[in-house]
């Protein structure tokens, strides 16, 4: 069996020292271009592959990134992780994913992964209004996803929830709706607060009042959307459109509306948020706001890798837009063209 080529073999073929080969592999800019070409040709001819583990030990780095999220089953989080993992792989990094549903679990994970030098940097998916990132020592590069740092200079990327919600409600207003109810997510999450503000801004811009009687809360589940819609109907307030802050709550609301004899969209238009894969297969197909979650994960990984490889890079804050996707769950109210 043919043995794997070594750095000594590459050096001999290129006619240079092993130290020079090592410098080329590690991207040392002090190596002359002519020498670099010789080494790269030798590497290609021998099909040499550097020992990644040994290289990482020599550099004091693991080439491993951590991605911590509240759970690994949520579709939105899974898409973010998928995008981040693909980008990390492109740059020669391995992405280790783990769930941290609360601050205590998060702190324990940080101790295992960061304090013991098992990862070089951390992506934190955290929709909650808290500062759990404080558990990560300041020397470790961190990028926040879905939240913003309130006391540290950290890069972050968030969906532009305010303007996305404003666009969603603006679509309903544009159809002629004037009484628009809303089912919001948990108020302990930044995105719920921002979408609430976008809802109010859209109404106010159209000269419409914000009626507290048309606003109820859910927990992102379809069951909570069903219960919230029943609560709205039981309250007796009239409305011709409903904005649910995610697609699952929208689907639950549609079920409750139908069981109460309300047609969608003929009697009540329903607007979702997320554009999950099944949104176009719902009955009726759901009008919603599309989020590029894999793209957000990809951009977050880029920010983290930049922080690792260019230590002087300033923190960057990215606001990702959402896209309106019009389907058959929204229409003009009865009596309007």
Short mmCIF file of C-alpha atoms in Angstrom, two decimals:
data_model
loop_
_atom_site.label_atom_id
_atom_site.label_comp_id
_atom_site.label_asym_id
_atom_site.label_seq_id
_atom_site.Cartn_x
_atom_site.Cartn_y
_atom_site.Cartn_z
CA UNK A 1 0.00 0.00 0.00
CA UNK A 2 1.35 3.37 -1.01
CA UNK A 3 2.15 5.61 1.96
CA UNK A 4 0.77 9.14 2.17
CA UNK A 5 3.20 11.84 1.03
CA UNK A 6 4.72 13.93 3.80
CA UNK A 7 5.88 17.51 4.05
CA UNK A 8 9.42 16.14 3.69
CA UNK A 9 8.46 14.66 0.29
CA UNK A 10 7.02 17.99 -0.86
CA UNK A 11 10.16 19.83 0.23
CA UNK A 12 12.40 17.37 -1.61
CA UNK A 13 10.39 17.60 -4.84
CA UNK A 14 10.26 21.42 -4.74
CA UNK A 15 13.91 21.73 -3.73
CA UNK A 16 13.14 23.82 -0.65
CA UNK A 17 13.20 23.34 3.12
CA UNK A 18 10.34 21.88 5.15
CA UNK A 19 9.98 25.25 6.87
CA UNK A 20 9.36 26.90 3.50
CA UNK A 21 6.67 24.34 2.63
CA UNK A 22 5.04 25.01 6.00
CA UNK A 23 5.05 28.75 5.35
CA UNK A 24 3.37 28.26 1.97
CA UNK A 25 0.70 26.00 3.48
CA UNK A 26 -0.01 28.57 6.20
CA UNK A 27 -0.25 31.44 3.71
CA UNK A 28 2.87 33.31 4.82
CA UNK A 29 3.10 36.32 2.50
CA UNK A 30 6.87 36.56 2.98
CA UNK A 31 7.46 33.59 0.66
CA UNK A 32 8.60 34.63 -2.84
CA UNK A 33 6.05 34.03 -5.59
CA UNK A 34 8.45 31.85 -7.57
CA UNK A 35 9.07 29.65 -4.53
CA UNK A 36 5.36 29.47 -3.75
CA UNK A 37 4.67 28.21 -7.28
CA UNK A 38 7.29 25.46 -6.93
CA UNK A 39 5.79 24.30 -3.64
CA UNK A 40 2.21 24.40 -4.91
CA UNK A 41 3.18 22.35 -7.97
CA UNK A 42 4.89 19.78 -5.75
CA UNK A 43 1.82 19.60 -3.50
CA UNK A 44 -0.43 19.04 -6.53
CA UNK A 45 1.86 16.44 -8.10
CA UNK A 46 2.14 14.43 -4.89
CA UNK A 47 -1.52 15.00 -3.92
CA UNK A 48 -0.28 16.06 -0.51
CA UNK A 49 -2.88 16.85 2.16
CA UNK A 50 -1.74 18.76 5.26
CA UNK A 51 -2.36 17.19 8.66
CA UNK A 52 -5.18 19.45 9.81
CA UNK A 53 -4.95 18.37 13.45
CA UNK A 54 -1.23 19.00 13.67
CA UNK A 55 -1.61 22.29 11.86
CA UNK A 56 -4.34 23.42 14.25
CA UNK A 57 -2.24 22.50 17.28
CA UNK A 58 0.71 24.45 15.89
CA UNK A 59 -1.47 27.49 15.30
CA UNK A 60 -3.23 27.19 18.65
CA UNK A 61 -6.57 26.87 16.83
CA UNK A 62 -9.09 24.07 16.41
CA UNK A 63 -10.71 25.11 13.10
CA UNK A 64 -13.98 24.41 14.89
CA UNK A 65 -16.82 26.86 15.44
CA UNK A 66 -19.75 26.44 17.82
CA UNK A 67 -23.34 27.35 17.05
CA UNK A 68 -25.55 27.52 20.13
CA UNK A 69 -29.32 27.84 19.71
CA UNK A 70 -32.36 27.40 21.98
CA UNK A 71 -33.10 24.09 20.23
CA UNK A 72 -32.12 22.12 17.14
CA UNK A 73 -35.64 21.16 15.99
CA UNK A 74 -37.12 24.57 15.18
CA UNK A 75 -37.25 24.96 11.40
CA UNK A 76 -35.96 28.53 11.47
CA UNK A 77 -32.97 27.68 13.66
CA UNK A 78 -32.21 24.58 11.58
CA UNK A 79 -32.08 26.65 8.39
CA UNK A 80 -29.71 29.16 9.99
CA UNK A 81 -27.41 26.36 11.15
CA UNK A 82 -27.49 24.74 7.70
CA UNK A 83 -26.40 28.00 6.05
CA UNK A 84 -23.68 28.62 8.62
CA UNK A 85 -22.35 25.07 8.34
CA UNK A 86 -22.08 25.27 4.55
CA UNK A 87 -20.19 28.56 4.73
CA UNK A 88 -17.86 27.32 7.48
CA UNK A 89 -17.03 24.25 5.43
CA UNK A 90 -16.08 26.43 2.47
CA UNK A 91 -13.43 28.07 4.66
CA UNK A 92 -12.08 24.85 6.17
CA UNK A 93 -13.95 25.09 9.47
CA UNK A 94 -16.12 22.49 11.20
CA UNK A 95 -19.36 23.70 12.79
CA UNK A 96 -20.42 22.09 16.07
CA UNK A 97 -24.11 22.66 16.88
CA UNK A 98 -25.67 22.32 20.31
CA UNK A 99 -28.87 23.43 22.02
CA UNK A 100 -29.05 25.72 25.02
CA UNK A 101 -32.71 26.32 25.92
CA UNK A 102 -31.92 28.57 28.88
CA UNK A 103 -29.16 30.73 30.28
CA UNK A 104 -28.00 28.07 32.77
CA UNK A 105 -27.54 25.44 30.05
CA UNK A 106 -25.86 28.05 27.88
CA UNK A 107 -23.32 28.84 30.60
CA UNK A 108 -22.48 25.14 31.02
CA UNK A 109 -21.98 24.68 27.28
CA UNK A 110 -19.75 27.73 27.11
CA UNK A 111 -17.56 26.32 29.88
CA UNK A 112 -17.20 23.00 28.03
CA UNK A 113 -16.59 24.43 24.56
CA UNK A 114 -14.93 27.80 25.03
CA UNK A 115 -13.16 27.73 28.36
CA UNK A 116 -11.52 24.41 27.46
CA UNK A 117 -10.45 25.74 24.05
CA UNK A 118 -12.50 23.28 22.02
CA UNK A 119 -13.75 25.96 19.59
CA UNK A 120 -12.27 29.11 18.07
CA UNK A 121 -15.45 31.18 17.92
CA UNK A 122 -19.17 31.06 18.67
CA UNK A 123 -22.38 31.80 16.78
CA UNK A 124 -25.21 32.52 19.22
CA UNK A 125 -28.78 32.14 17.94
CA UNK A 126 -30.69 33.95 20.63
CA UNK A 127 -34.12 35.51 20.00
CA UNK A 128 -34.57 36.38 23.66
CA UNK A 129 -34.16 39.76 25.26
CA UNK A 130 -31.30 38.81 27.56
CA UNK A 131 -27.52 38.94 27.69
CA UNK A 132 -26.58 35.26 27.86
CA UNK A 133 -23.57 36.03 25.69
CA UNK A 134 -21.98 37.51 28.83
CA UNK A 135 -20.93 33.95 29.74
CA UNK A 136 -18.47 33.95 26.82
CA UNK A 137 -15.08 35.45 27.66
CA UNK A 138 -14.41 38.66 25.78
CA UNK A 139 -11.35 37.23 24.01
CA UNK A 140 -13.51 34.74 22.11
CA UNK A 141 -14.98 35.98 18.81
CA UNK A 142 -18.79 35.93 18.96
CA UNK A 143 -21.52 36.73 16.43
CA UNK A 144 -25.11 37.13 17.59
CA UNK A 145 -28.00 35.97 15.40
CA UNK A 146 -31.47 37.30 16.08
CA UNK A 147 -30.48 39.68 18.87
CA UNK A 148 -28.24 42.65 19.54
CA UNK A 149 -25.52 43.17 22.12
CA UNK A 150 -26.39 45.80 24.68
CA UNK A 151 -23.02 46.12 26.40
CA UNK A 152 -20.30 44.59 24.18
CA UNK A 153 -18.93 45.39 20.74
CA UNK A 154 -20.12 42.23 18.98
CA UNK A 155 -21.10 41.63 15.36
CA UNK A 156 -24.73 40.67 14.89
CA UNK A 157 -27.23 39.85 12.19
CA UNK A 158 -30.98 40.18 12.59
CA UNK A 159 -33.99 40.09 10.35
CA UNK A 160 -35.44 43.57 9.81
CA UNK A 161 -38.56 42.51 11.71
CA UNK A 162 -39.93 46.03 12.07
CA UNK A 163 -40.04 46.79 8.35
CA UNK A 164 -41.04 43.22 7.48
CA UNK A 165 -44.10 43.44 9.75
CA UNK A 166 -44.84 46.90 8.42
CA UNK A 167 -44.80 45.51 4.87
CA UNK A 168 -47.06 42.61 5.88
CA UNK A 169 -49.67 44.89 7.42
CA UNK A 170 -49.19 47.38 4.59
CA UNK A 171 -50.18 44.63 2.15
CA UNK A 172 -53.45 44.14 4.04
CA UNK A 173 -54.09 47.88 4.18
CA UNK A 174 -53.42 48.10 0.45
CA UNK A 175 -56.14 45.51 -0.15
CA UNK A 176 -58.58 47.80 1.66
CA UNK A 177 -58.62 46.32 5.17
CA UNK A 178 -59.11 48.76 8.04
CA UNK A 179 -59.72 46.43 10.98
CA UNK A 180 -56.62 44.26 11.20
CA UNK A 181 -56.07 41.93 14.15
CA UNK A 182 -52.68 40.55 15.18
CA UNK A 183 -51.37 37.44 16.95
CA UNK A 184 -47.91 38.21 18.30
CA UNK A 185 -45.18 35.90 19.57
CA UNK A 186 -43.67 35.81 23.09
CA UNK A 187 -42.88 39.33 24.24
CA UNK A 188 -39.60 38.12 25.76
CA UNK A 189 -38.23 37.91 22.21
CA UNK A 190 -36.79 40.84 20.26
CA UNK A 191 -38.51 39.83 17.04
CA UNK A 192 -41.98 39.93 18.62
CA UNK A 193 -41.36 43.42 19.96
CA UNK A 194 -40.07 44.61 16.58
CA UNK A 195 -42.98 43.07 14.68
CA UNK A 196 -45.41 44.67 17.11
CA UNK A 197 -43.81 48.03 16.40
CA UNK A 198 -43.99 47.42 12.64
CA UNK A 199 -47.69 46.55 12.92
CA UNK A 200 -48.39 49.76 14.81
CA UNK A 201 -46.30 51.85 12.42
CA UNK A 202 -48.19 50.54 9.38
CA UNK A 203 -51.55 51.34 10.95
CA UNK A 204 -50.48 54.79 12.08
CA UNK A 205 -49.02 55.61 8.65
CA UNK A 206 -52.44 54.83 7.15
CA UNK A 207 -54.24 56.94 9.76
CA UNK A 208 -55.71 53.89 11.46
CA UNK A 209 -55.90 53.42 15.24
CA UNK A 210 -54.10 50.65 17.12
CA UNK A 211 -56.91 48.79 18.90
CA UNK A 212 -55.63 46.73 21.89
CA UNK A 213 -58.77 44.59 21.55
CA UNK A 214 -57.46 43.29 18.24
CA UNK A 215 -54.10 42.15 19.64
CA UNK A 216 -53.55 38.77 21.32
CA UNK A 217 -50.48 36.68 22.06
CA UNK A 218 -49.26 33.21 21.15
CA UNK A 219 -46.17 31.07 21.59
CA UNK A 220 -45.38 30.42 17.89
CA UNK A 221 -47.26 27.09 17.85
CA UNK A 222 -50.28 26.30 15.66
CA UNK A 223 -52.22 25.49 18.83
CA UNK A 224 -51.60 28.96 20.22
CA UNK A 225 -52.74 30.48 16.91
CA UNK A 226 -55.97 28.49 17.13
CA UNK A 227 -56.57 29.62 20.71
CA UNK A 228 -55.70 33.24 19.92
CA UNK A 229 -58.14 33.39 17.01
CA UNK A 230 -60.88 31.93 19.21
CA UNK A 231 -60.08 34.60 21.80
CA UNK A 232 -60.43 37.33 19.19
CA UNK A 233 -63.76 35.98 18.01
CA UNK A 234 -65.05 35.54 21.56
CA UNK A 235 -64.12 39.14 22.34
CA UNK A 236 -66.69 40.33 19.82
CA UNK A 237 -64.41 42.81 18.05
CA UNK A 238 -64.92 42.90 14.29
CA UNK A 239 -61.97 42.49 11.93
CA UNK A 240 -61.54 41.62 8.27
CA UNK A 241 -57.85 40.67 8.34
CA UNK A 242 -55.45 38.91 10.69
CA UNK A 243 -51.67 39.20 10.82
CA UNK A 244 -50.03 36.25 12.58
CA UNK A 245 -46.37 36.74 13.42
CA UNK A 246 -45.43 33.29 12.13
CA UNK A 247 -46.90 30.76 9.71
CA UNK A 248 -47.71 28.11 12.30
CA UNK A 249 -49.90 30.49 14.30
CA UNK A 250 -51.51 31.59 11.03
CA UNK A 251 -52.45 27.99 10.20
CA UNK A 252 -53.89 27.46 13.67
CA UNK A 253 -55.89 30.67 13.32
CA UNK A 254 -57.31 29.57 9.95
CA UNK A 255 -58.58 26.37 11.54
CA UNK A 256 -60.33 28.30 14.33
CA UNK A 257 -61.84 30.79 11.87
CA UNK A 258 -63.22 28.01 9.69
CA UNK A 259 -64.70 26.17 12.66
CA UNK A 260 -66.44 29.44 13.54
CA UNK A 261 -67.91 29.62 10.04
CA UNK A 262 -65.54 32.29 8.71
CA UNK A 263 -64.14 31.83 5.22
CA UNK A 264 -60.52 32.62 4.37
CA UNK A 265 -59.98 34.95 2.57
CA UNK A 266 -63.61 35.81 1.66
CA UNK A 267 -64.56 36.84 5.22
CA UNK A 268 -61.16 37.27 6.86
CA UNK A 269 -57.76 37.53 5.19
CA UNK A 270 -54.88 35.82 7.00
CA UNK A 271 -51.24 36.89 6.70
CA UNK A 272 -48.35 34.78 8.00
CA UNK A 273 -44.62 35.26 8.49
CA UNK A 274 -41.60 32.99 7.69
CA UNK A 275 -42.69 31.19 4.49
CA UNK A 276 -42.06 27.71 5.85
CA UNK A 277 -41.93 24.97 3.16
CA UNK A 278 -45.57 23.95 3.68
CA UNK A 279 -46.91 27.52 3.40
CA UNK A 280 -47.63 27.14 -0.31
CA UNK A 281 -49.47 23.84 0.33
CA UNK A 282 -51.85 25.12 3.00
CA UNK A 283 -55.54 25.55 2.16
CA UNK A 284 -55.62 28.27 1.06
CA UNK A 285 -51.94 28.79 0.18
CA UNK A 286 -50.61 31.27 2.72
CA UNK A 287 -49.59 34.85 2.00
CA UNK A 288 -46.51 35.46 4.12
CA UNK A 289 -43.16 37.19 4.57
CA UNK A 290 -40.20 35.12 3.37
CA UNK A 291 -36.99 35.08 5.42
CA UNK A 292 -33.71 33.91 3.91
CA UNK A 293 -32.59 31.97 6.97
CA UNK A 294 -29.83 29.98 5.23
CA UNK A 295 -28.51 33.30 3.95
CA UNK A 296 -28.55 34.74 7.47
CA UNK A 297 -26.57 31.73 8.72
CA UNK A 298 -24.12 32.09 5.87
CA UNK A 299 -23.56 35.78 6.58
CA UNK A 300 -23.15 35.12 10.31
CA UNK A 301 -20.44 32.54 9.60
CA UNK A 302 -18.69 35.02 7.31
CA UNK A 303 -18.67 37.62 10.09
CA UNK A 304 -17.26 35.12 12.59
CA UNK A 305 -14.54 33.86 10.26
CA UNK A 306 -13.59 37.43 9.44
CA UNK A 307 -13.23 38.15 13.16
CA UNK A 308 -10.98 35.10 13.52
CA UNK A 309 -8.78 35.79 10.53
CA UNK A 310 -8.67 39.59 10.70
CA UNK A 311 -8.54 40.40 14.40
CA UNK A 312 -8.60 44.15 13.76
CA UNK A 313 -11.96 43.93 11.94
CA UNK A 314 -14.59 46.22 13.49
CA UNK A 315 -17.92 44.69 14.61
CA UNK A 316 -20.59 44.77 11.92
CA UNK A 317 -24.34 44.89 12.37
CA UNK A 318 -26.38 43.42 9.51
CA UNK A 319 -30.12 43.90 9.01
CA UNK A 320 -31.58 41.26 6.68
CA UNK A 321 -34.71 42.15 4.67
CA UNK A 322 -37.77 39.95 4.20
CA UNK A 323 -39.77 39.44 1.01
CA UNK A 324 -43.55 39.64 0.63
CA UNK A 325 -44.98 36.45 -0.92
CA UNK A 326 -48.60 36.92 -2.02
CA UNK A 327 -50.74 33.78 -2.24
CA UNK A 328 -54.45 33.04 -1.81
CA UNK A 329 -55.07 33.62 1.91
CA UNK A 330 -55.45 37.39 1.47
CA UNK A 331 -57.92 39.36 -0.64
CA UNK A 332 -59.85 42.62 -0.61
CA UNK A 333 -62.64 42.70 1.99
CA UNK A 334 -66.18 42.07 0.80
CA UNK A 335 -67.64 45.21 -0.73
CA UNK A 336 -64.31 46.50 -2.04
CA UNK A 337 -62.88 45.82 -5.51
#
